[in-house]
Each structure stands twice: as structure tokens, then as C-alpha cells.
Coordinates of C-alpha atoms and ligand atoms in Angstrom, one line a residue:
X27 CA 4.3 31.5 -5.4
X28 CA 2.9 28.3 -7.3
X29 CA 1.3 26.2 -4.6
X30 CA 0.8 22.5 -4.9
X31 CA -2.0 20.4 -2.8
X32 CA -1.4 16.8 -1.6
X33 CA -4.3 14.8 -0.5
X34 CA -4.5 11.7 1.3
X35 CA -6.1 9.6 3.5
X36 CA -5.0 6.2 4.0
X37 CA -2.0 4.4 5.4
X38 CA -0.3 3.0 2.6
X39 CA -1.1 6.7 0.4
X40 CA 0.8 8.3 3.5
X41 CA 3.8 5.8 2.4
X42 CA 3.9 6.2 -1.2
X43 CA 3.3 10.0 -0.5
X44 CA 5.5 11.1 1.8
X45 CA 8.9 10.9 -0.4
X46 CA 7.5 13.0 -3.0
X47 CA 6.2 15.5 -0.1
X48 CA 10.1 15.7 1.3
X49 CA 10.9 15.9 -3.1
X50 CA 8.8 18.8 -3.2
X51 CA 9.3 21.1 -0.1
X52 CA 13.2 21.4 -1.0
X53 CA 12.2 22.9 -4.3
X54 CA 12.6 26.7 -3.5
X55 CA 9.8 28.7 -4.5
X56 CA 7.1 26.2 -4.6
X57 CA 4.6 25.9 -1.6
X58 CA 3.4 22.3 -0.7
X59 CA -0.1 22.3 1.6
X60 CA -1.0 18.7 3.0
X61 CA -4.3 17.7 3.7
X62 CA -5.4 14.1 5.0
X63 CA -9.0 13.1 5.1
X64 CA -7.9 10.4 8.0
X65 CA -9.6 7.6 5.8
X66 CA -7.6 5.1 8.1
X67 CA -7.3 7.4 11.2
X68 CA -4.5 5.4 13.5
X69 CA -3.1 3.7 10.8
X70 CA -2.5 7.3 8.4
X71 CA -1.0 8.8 11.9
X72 CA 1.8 6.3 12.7
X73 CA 2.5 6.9 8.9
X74 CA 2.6 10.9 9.6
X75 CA 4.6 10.9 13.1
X76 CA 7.7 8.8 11.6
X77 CA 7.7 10.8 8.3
X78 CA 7.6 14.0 10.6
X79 CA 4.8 15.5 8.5
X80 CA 2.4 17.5 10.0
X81 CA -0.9 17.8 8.1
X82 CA -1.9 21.6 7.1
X83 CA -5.7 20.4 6.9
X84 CA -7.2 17.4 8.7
X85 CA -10.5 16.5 7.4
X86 CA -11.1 13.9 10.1
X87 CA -13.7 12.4 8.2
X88 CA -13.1 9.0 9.7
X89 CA -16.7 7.2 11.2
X90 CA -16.7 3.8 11.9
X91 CA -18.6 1.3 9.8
X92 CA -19.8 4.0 7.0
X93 CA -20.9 2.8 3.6
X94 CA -18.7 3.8 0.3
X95 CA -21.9 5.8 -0.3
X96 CA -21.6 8.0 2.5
X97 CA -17.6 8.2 3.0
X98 CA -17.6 9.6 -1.1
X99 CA -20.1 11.9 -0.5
X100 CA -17.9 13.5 2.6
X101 CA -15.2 13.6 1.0
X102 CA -16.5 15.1 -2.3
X103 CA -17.7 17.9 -0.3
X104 CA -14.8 18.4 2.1
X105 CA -12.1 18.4 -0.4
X106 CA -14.1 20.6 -2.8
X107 CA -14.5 23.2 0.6
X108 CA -10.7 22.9 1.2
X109 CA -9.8 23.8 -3.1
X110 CA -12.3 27.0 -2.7
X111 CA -10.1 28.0 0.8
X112 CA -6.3 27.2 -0.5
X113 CA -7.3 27.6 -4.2
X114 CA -4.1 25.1 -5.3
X115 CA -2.3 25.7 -8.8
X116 CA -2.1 21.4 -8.8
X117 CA -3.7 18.7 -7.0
X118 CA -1.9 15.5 -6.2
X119 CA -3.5 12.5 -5.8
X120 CA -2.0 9.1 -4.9
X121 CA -3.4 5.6 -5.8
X122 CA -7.1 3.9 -6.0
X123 CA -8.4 5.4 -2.7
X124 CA -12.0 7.1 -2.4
X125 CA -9.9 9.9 -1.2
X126 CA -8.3 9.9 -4.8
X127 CA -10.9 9.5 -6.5
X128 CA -12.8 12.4 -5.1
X129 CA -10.1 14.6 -4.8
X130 CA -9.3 14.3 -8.5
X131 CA -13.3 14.9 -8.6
X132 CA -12.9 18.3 -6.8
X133 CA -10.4 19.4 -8.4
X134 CA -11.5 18.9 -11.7
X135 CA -15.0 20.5 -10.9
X136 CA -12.8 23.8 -10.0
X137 CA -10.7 22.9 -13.4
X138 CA -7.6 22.1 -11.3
X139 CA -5.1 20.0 -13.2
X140 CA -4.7 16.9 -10.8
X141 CA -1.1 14.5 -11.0
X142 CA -1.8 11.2 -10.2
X143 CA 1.0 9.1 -8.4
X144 CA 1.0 5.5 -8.6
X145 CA -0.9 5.8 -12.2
X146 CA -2.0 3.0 -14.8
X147 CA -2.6 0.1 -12.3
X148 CA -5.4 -2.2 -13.8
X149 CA -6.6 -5.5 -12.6
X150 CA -8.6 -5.7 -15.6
X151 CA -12.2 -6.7 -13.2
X152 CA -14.1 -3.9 -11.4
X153 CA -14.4 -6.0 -8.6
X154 CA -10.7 -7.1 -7.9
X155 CA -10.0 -5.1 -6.3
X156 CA -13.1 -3.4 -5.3
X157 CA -13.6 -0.4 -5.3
X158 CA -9.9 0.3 -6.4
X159 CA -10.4 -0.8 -9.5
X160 CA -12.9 1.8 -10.4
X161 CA -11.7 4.7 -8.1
X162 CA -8.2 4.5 -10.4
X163 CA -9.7 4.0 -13.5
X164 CA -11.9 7.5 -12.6
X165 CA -8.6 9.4 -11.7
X166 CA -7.3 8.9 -15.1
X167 CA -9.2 10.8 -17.2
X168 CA -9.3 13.8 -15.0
X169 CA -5.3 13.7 -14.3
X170 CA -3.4 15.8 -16.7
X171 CA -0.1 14.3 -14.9
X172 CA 0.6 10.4 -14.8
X173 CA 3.2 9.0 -13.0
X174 CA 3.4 5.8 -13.5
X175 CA 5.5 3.2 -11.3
X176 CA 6.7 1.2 -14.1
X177 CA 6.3 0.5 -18.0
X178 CA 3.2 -1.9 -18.2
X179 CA 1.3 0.5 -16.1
X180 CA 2.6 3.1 -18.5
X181 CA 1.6 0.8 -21.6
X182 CA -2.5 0.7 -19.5
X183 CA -2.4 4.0 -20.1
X184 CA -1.7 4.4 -24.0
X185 CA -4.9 1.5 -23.9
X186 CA -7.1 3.9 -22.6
X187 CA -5.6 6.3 -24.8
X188 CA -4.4 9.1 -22.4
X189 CA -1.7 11.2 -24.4
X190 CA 1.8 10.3 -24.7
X191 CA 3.2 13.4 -23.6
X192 CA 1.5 13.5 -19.9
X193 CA 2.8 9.7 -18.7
X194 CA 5.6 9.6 -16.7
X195 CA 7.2 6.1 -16.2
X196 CA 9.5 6.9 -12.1
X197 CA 9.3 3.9 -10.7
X198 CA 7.0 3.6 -7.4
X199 CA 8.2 5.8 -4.5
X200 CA 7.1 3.0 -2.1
X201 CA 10.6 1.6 -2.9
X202 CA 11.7 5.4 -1.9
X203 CA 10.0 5.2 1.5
X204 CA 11.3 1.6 1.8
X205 CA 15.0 2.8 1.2
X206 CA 14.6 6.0 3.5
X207 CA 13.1 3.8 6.3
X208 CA 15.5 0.9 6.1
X209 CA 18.3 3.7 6.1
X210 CA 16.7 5.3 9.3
X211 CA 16.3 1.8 11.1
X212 CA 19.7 0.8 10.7
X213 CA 21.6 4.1 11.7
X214 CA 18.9 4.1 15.4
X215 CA 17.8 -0.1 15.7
X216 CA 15.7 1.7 18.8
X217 CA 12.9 3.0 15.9
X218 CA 11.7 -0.5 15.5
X219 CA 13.0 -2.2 19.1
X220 CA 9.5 -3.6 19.7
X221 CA 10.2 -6.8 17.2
X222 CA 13.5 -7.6 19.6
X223 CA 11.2 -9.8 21.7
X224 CA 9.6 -11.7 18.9
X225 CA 12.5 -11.7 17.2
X226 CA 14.3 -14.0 20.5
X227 CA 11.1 -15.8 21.3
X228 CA 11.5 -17.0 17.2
X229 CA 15.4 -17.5 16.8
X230 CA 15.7 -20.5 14.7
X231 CA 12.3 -20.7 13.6
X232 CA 11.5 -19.7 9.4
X233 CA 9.5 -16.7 9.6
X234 CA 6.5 -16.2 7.9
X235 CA 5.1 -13.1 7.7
X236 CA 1.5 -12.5 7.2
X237 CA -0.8 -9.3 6.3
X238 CA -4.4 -9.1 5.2
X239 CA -6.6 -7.0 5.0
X240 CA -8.7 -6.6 1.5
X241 CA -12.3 -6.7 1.1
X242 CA -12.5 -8.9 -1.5
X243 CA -11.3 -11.3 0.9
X244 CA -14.0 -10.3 4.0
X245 CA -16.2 -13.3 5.1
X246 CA -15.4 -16.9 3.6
X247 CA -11.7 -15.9 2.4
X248 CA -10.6 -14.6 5.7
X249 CA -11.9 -17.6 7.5
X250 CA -9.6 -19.7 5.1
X251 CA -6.7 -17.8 5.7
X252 CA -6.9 -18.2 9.6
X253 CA -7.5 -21.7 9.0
X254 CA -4.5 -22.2 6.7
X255 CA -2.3 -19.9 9.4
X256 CA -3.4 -22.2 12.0
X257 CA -2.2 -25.3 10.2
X258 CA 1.0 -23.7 9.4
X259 CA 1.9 -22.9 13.0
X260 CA 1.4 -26.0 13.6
X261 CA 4.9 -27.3 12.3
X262 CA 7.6 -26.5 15.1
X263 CA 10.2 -25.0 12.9
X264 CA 7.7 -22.4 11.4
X265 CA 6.7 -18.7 13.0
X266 CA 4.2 -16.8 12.1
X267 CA 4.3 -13.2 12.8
X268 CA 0.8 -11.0 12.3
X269 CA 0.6 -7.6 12.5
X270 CA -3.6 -7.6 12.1
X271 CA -5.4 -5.1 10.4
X272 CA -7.9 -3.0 12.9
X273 CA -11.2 -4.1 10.3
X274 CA -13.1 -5.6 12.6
X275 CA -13.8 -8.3 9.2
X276 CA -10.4 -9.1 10.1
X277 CA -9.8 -9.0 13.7
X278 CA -13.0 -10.9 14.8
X279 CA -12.1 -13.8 12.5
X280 CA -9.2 -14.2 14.1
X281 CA -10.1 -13.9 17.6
X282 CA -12.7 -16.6 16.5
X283 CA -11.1 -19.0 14.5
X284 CA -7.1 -18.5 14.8
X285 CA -7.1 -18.0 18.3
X286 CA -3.8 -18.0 20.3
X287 CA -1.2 -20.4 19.6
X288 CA 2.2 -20.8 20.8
X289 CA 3.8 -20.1 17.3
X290 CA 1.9 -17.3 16.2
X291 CA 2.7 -13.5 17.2
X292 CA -0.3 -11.9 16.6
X293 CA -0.1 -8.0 17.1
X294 CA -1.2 -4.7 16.9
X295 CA -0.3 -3.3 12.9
X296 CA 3.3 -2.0 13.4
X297 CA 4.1 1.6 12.4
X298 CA 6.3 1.6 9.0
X299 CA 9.7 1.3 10.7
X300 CA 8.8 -2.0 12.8
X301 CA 7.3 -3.1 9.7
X302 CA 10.4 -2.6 7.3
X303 CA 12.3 -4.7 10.3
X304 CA 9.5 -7.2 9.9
X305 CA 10.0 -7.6 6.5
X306 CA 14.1 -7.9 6.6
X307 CA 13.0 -10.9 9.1
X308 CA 11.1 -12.7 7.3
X309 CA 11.9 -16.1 5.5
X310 CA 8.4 -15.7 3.7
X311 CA 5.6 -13.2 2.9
X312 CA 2.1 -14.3 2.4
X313 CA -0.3 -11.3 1.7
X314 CA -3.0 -9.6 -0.2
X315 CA -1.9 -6.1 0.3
X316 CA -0.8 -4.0 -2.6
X317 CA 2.0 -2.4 -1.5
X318 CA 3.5 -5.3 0.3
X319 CA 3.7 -6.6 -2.9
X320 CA 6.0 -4.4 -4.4
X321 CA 8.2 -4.0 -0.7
X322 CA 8.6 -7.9 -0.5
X323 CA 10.6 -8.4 -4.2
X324 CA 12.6 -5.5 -3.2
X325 CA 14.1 -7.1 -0.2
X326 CA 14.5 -10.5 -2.0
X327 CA 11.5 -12.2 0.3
X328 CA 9.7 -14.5 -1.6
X329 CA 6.0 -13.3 -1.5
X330 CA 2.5 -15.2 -1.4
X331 CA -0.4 -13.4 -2.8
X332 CA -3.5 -14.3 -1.2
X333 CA -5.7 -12.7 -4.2
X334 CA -7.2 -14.1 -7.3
X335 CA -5.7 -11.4 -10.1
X336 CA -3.3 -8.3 -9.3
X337 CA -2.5 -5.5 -11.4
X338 CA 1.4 -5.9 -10.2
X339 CA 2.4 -8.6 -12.4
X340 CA 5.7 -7.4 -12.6
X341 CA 6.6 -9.2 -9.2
X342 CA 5.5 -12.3 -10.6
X343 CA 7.0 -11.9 -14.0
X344 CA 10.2 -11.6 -12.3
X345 CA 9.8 -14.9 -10.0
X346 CA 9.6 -13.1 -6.3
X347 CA 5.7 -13.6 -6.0
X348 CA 2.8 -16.3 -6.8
X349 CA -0.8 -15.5 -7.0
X350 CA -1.9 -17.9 -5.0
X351 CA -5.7 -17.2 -3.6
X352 CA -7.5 -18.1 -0.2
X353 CA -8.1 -22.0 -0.8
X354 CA -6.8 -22.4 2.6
X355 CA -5.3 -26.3 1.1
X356 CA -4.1 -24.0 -1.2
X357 CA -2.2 -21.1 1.0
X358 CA -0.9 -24.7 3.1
X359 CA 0.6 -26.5 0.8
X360 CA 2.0 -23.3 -1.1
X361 CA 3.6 -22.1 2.2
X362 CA 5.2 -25.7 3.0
X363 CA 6.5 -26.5 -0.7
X364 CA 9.0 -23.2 -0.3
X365 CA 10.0 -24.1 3.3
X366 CA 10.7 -27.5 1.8
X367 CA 11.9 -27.3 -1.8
X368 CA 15.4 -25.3 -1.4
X369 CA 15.6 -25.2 -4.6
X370 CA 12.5 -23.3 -5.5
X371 CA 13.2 -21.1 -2.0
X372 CA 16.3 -19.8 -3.7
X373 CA 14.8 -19.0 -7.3
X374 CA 11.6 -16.6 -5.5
X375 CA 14.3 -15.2 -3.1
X376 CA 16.2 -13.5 -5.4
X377 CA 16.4 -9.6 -4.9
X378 CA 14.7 -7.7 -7.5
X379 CA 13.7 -4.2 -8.1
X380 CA 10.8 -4.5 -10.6
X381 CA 9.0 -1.4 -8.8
X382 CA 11.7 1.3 -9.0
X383 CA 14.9 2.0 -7.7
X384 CA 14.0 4.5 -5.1
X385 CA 14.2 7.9 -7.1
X386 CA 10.6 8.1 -8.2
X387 CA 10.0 10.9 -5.4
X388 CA 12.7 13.1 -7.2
X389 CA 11.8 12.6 -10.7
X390 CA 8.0 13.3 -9.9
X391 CA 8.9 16.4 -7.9
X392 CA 10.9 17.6 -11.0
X393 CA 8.2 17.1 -13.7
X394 CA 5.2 18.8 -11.1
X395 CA 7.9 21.6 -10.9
X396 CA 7.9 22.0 -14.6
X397 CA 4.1 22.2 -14.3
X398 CA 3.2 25.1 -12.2
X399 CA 5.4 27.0 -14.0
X400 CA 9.3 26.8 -11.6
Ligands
LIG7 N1 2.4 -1.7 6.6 C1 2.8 -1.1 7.8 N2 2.5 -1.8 9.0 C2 1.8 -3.0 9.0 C3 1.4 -3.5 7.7 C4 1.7 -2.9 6.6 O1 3.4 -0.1 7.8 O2 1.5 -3.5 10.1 C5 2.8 -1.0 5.4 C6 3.4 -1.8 4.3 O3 4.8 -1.7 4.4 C7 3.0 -1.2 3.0 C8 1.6 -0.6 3.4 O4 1.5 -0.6 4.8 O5 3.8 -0.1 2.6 C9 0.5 -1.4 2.7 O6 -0.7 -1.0 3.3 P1 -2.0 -1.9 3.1 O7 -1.6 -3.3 3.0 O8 -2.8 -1.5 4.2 O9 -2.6 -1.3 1.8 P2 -2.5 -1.7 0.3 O10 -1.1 -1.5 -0.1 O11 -3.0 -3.1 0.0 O12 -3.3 -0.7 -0.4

């Protein structure tokens, strides 16, 4: 029996992974082996308890405050002992982690073909995002499948010349895991009850709802970004609703500069359900996450970018998102011109599905299929 390896270790690689898992363990004959590295240790469970998936190998290989340095290393060397155990016909990687990264390492040392999920993303600057940028562009190379989300990802590709016949334009199966979980919520409203509070404490109030969490924007950025928050919450028609990252980069800038304030709920980071309900409440989205990015346009919720380049341009090509930065005069005034101007409200919040259409997981299940040989 072919068997297929899927390796991840982070919270949003749990989300964009866990369609294709469910794609691929209905495919008689083929068996799928899960192993996590628990990169981001809570946040990679909450993903794994409401997807019911149970990892077959848990690397652990979490430690708090490690260096890239040390974290690659680890994770070269654990994944390459788990490929000499299980001995997989095809690896799968997702995305721009250092799990990714050295798990297409691994495999390719053992001359393992690796598909890559979430392929051709490019920034264009090794440092936005870092290390991302780098850890992707690595995969690529080694991956002898390329799924990529959409066409200009695709189009990277050709530009580093990676064959034709290998890249696989499915759409991005965050938009799968964003259907599946909006389904879910709406047939049992109890998966994501913890919001009913917030959501009565804000009735009435425009909703603004903030993530951040990127190291690019450690230090001087994220002190902005409170800052701005802190002005916005000022204004009594606004809310501001927070789930806050556990990086302590994050977390003690906030307890130091943002504080507590009557119009702001700052919480714990909500598990993918109360998060998707977070999202459907929101008037507005201001973030520097990734996948966030493709989620908000989806859902029609104008969305903020707190980032300097992004190499998911099709959300602002299609009018849902700005790029915006972390001047915090900047974030400010780009946060009260769309409560303000209706006009320019209406033309960002305009539902559009520039990252898929929620069958990536299936057409990516199909090709890897193909692969090993079913
Ligand atoms: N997310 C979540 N709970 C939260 C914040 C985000 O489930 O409190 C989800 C979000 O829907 C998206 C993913 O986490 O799918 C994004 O993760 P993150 O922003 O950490 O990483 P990035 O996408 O920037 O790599």
C-alpha cells in the first residue's frame, strides 16, 4: 500500500493541512501517516482537536525562546529519524515553515519526492517575511509536486523555472477549512459560544478585528500597532476585539502599552471555530497574518494589512485588502476613513474568492493519488 507522509508543525499549516488530510484518507488504498513537530505547541493542538486528527508521530520539539539555528537543526534530524522509521513513498509539505523547509530537506536527502501545498508564494525580499521567504523559496526546488493556490503563484514558479508539468494551480485549501468550519459552526452555534459575551457587551458597536503576530513587526512595529489600537478604541462607536498571539514580543507590548480599556476585548487566541465566528463579526480586519489575508476577502470583510509587501496580492488586486504598514498615524487614519467613508466601506467589502473556491483539498488529493501510483 502507497503511503503518504504529512508534516507539520504550526497553527495556520494545521489549517491549510487538514482538508487535504480528510481528501486523502477517503482514497481507498492509500495510507496517510501524520506527523507534527509542535512548532506552535497550544496553538497546532486546538487546530488538531477540532479537525479530529490525531497525530501518528509527535516530535514535540517545541522549547521556548530557541534560535532558528537550533529549532532547524532539531527538526532536520527528527524528521530525517521519522522518514528512516515509516520510509514514506511521498512527503507533504505545507507553506514557508522551518518545518517545511526541513522536511522537504529530509526527504530529499532520502530521495523522497516531496509535494508542496501552498506553493509559489514570493514577496520578492528575503526579509519580508523572514524567514518565510527563504524557507519557501528552498522547498521549491526539492518538490517534484506544486500546488499552487492560485495563478500568479503558478506564474512565480515558471520564473524560477520549475517544469510546467509538476504545478498545479487548486486554489488554497484555507478557503476549504474556512467553508468546512463555517458549515460546522452554523449547524452546533455551541462550537464557538465563547464570543456570545463579547458579542452582547459590543452590540451596536463596528467591530474591528485585530491579529498580529509577525516578526518583522517585533519591537518598534508592535509598539505602533498598540498605540494605533489604543486611539482607535478610543471612539465610542468602535470595538476592538484581540485574540493576542502567545509571543511574548507580542503579549508584553501589550500588557505595557495597550493596557485595558473599556472598548477593547483582548483574549486568549481563539481555536479555528471561535475564530471563523470572529471573522463573520467583524465590520473590519486589520492584520499581518498570512492566512487571515486570504480568510478575510472570502467573507467580504474589508482587510488592513499591517505589513510593508505581501506575496498575496490577489486580495488587493481585487479591492478587499490595503497594504497598509505599522505607522501607527498610518493604521489610525486608515481604520477611521473606512468607518467613515461609506462609500469606500462598500467597494473593500465586497465578497470575493481570489484564493479558491474551497475544492483545493480534493483536487490535490487527486493528483498525489496519481503520484504514488493509485
Ligand atoms: N487563527 C485562529 N485563531 C486566532 C487567530 C488566527 O484560528 O486567534 C487562524 C486564522 O483563521 C488563520 C490562521 O490562524 O487561518 C493564521 O495563522 P497565523 O496568523 O498565526 O499565521 P500566518 O497565516 O500569518 O502564517
Amino acid at each position: 500500500m502507497p503511503k503518504v507522509l504529512v508534516i507539520f508543525g504550526t497553527r495556520p499549516e494545521a489549517i491549510k493541512l487538514f482538508p487535504v488530510i480528510r481528501a486523502l484518507s477517503a482514497i481507498p488504498g492509500l495510507t496517510v501517516r501524520i506527523c507534527v513537530t509542535a512548532q506552535h505547541r497550544g496553538l497546532l493542538d486546538q487546530v488538531l482537536a477540532i479537525a479530529d486528527l490525531v497525530p501518528d508521530i509527535d516530535l514535540d520539539l517545541m522549547e521556548p525562546g530557541q534560535t532558528l539555528d537550533r529549532l532547524t537543526a532539531r527538526l532536520l534530524v527528527g524528521l530525517g529519524d521519522v522518514m528512516d522509521a515509516e520510509q514514506p513513498d511521498l512527503v507533504i509539505v505545507q507553506g514557508d515553515t522551518a518545518t517545511a523547509m526541513t522536511g522537504a530537506l529530509a526527504a530529499y536527502y532520502r530521495k523522497v519526492p516531496v509535494a508542496h501545498v501552498e506553493a509559489g508564494l514570493r514577496s520578492g525580499d528575503i526579509y519580508h517575511p523572514w524567514p518565510e521567504e527563504v524557507n519557501r523559496r528552498i522547498v521549491a526546488p526539492i518538490a517534484t509536486l506544486h500546488f499552487a493556490p492560485t495563478d500568479t503563484a503558478a506564474e512565480a514558479l515558471r520564473r524560477e523555472t520549475i517544469a510546467e508539468d509538476t504545478i498545479h494551480v487548486t486554489g488554497n485549501t484555507v478557503i476549504d477549512a474556512l467553508h468546512w468550519t463555517a458549515h460546522r459552526v452554523a449547524a452546533d452555534p455551541s462550537l464557538a459560544a465563547e464570543l456570545d459575551a463579547i458579542a452582547a457587551r459590543f452590540a451596536g458597536k463596528r467591530i474591528i478585528l485585530v491579529t498580529t503576530h509577525r516578526r518583522e513587526n517585533f519591537g518598534d512595529g508592535m509598539a505602533a500597532i498598540a498605540r494605533a489600537i489604543g486611539r482607535i478604541a478610543e471612539r465610542d462607536d468602535v470595538a476592538v476585539l484581540f485574540p493576542v498571539h502567545p509571543n511574548p514580543n507580542v503579549v508584553s507590548v501589550m500588557d505595557d502599552i495597550l493596557g485595558t480599556r473599556p472598548n477593547v476585548a483582548r483574549i486568549e487566541p481563539l481555536d479555528y471555530p471561535h475564530f471563523v465566528r470572529a471573522l463573520g463579526m467583524a465590520d473590519i480586519v486589520l492584520t499581518d497574518s498570512g492566512g487571515v489575508q486570504e480568510e478575510a476577502p472570502a467573507l467580504g470583510k474589508p482587510v488592513l494589512v499591517m505589513r510593508e509587501t505581501t506575496e498575496r496580492p490577489e486580495g488587493v488586486a481585487a479591492g478587499t485588502a490595503r497594504l497598509i504598514g505599522t505607522d501607527e498615524d498610518r493604521i489610525v487614519s486608515e481604520i477611521f476613513t473606512l468607518l467613515d467613508d461609506t462609500s469606500r466601506y462598500s467597494a473593500m467589502a465586497r465578497a470575493h474568492n481570489p484564493f479558491g473556491d474551497g475544492h483545493a483539498a480534493a483536487k490535490i488529493a487527486k493528483v498525489v493519488a496519481h503520484a504514488v501510483g493509485l
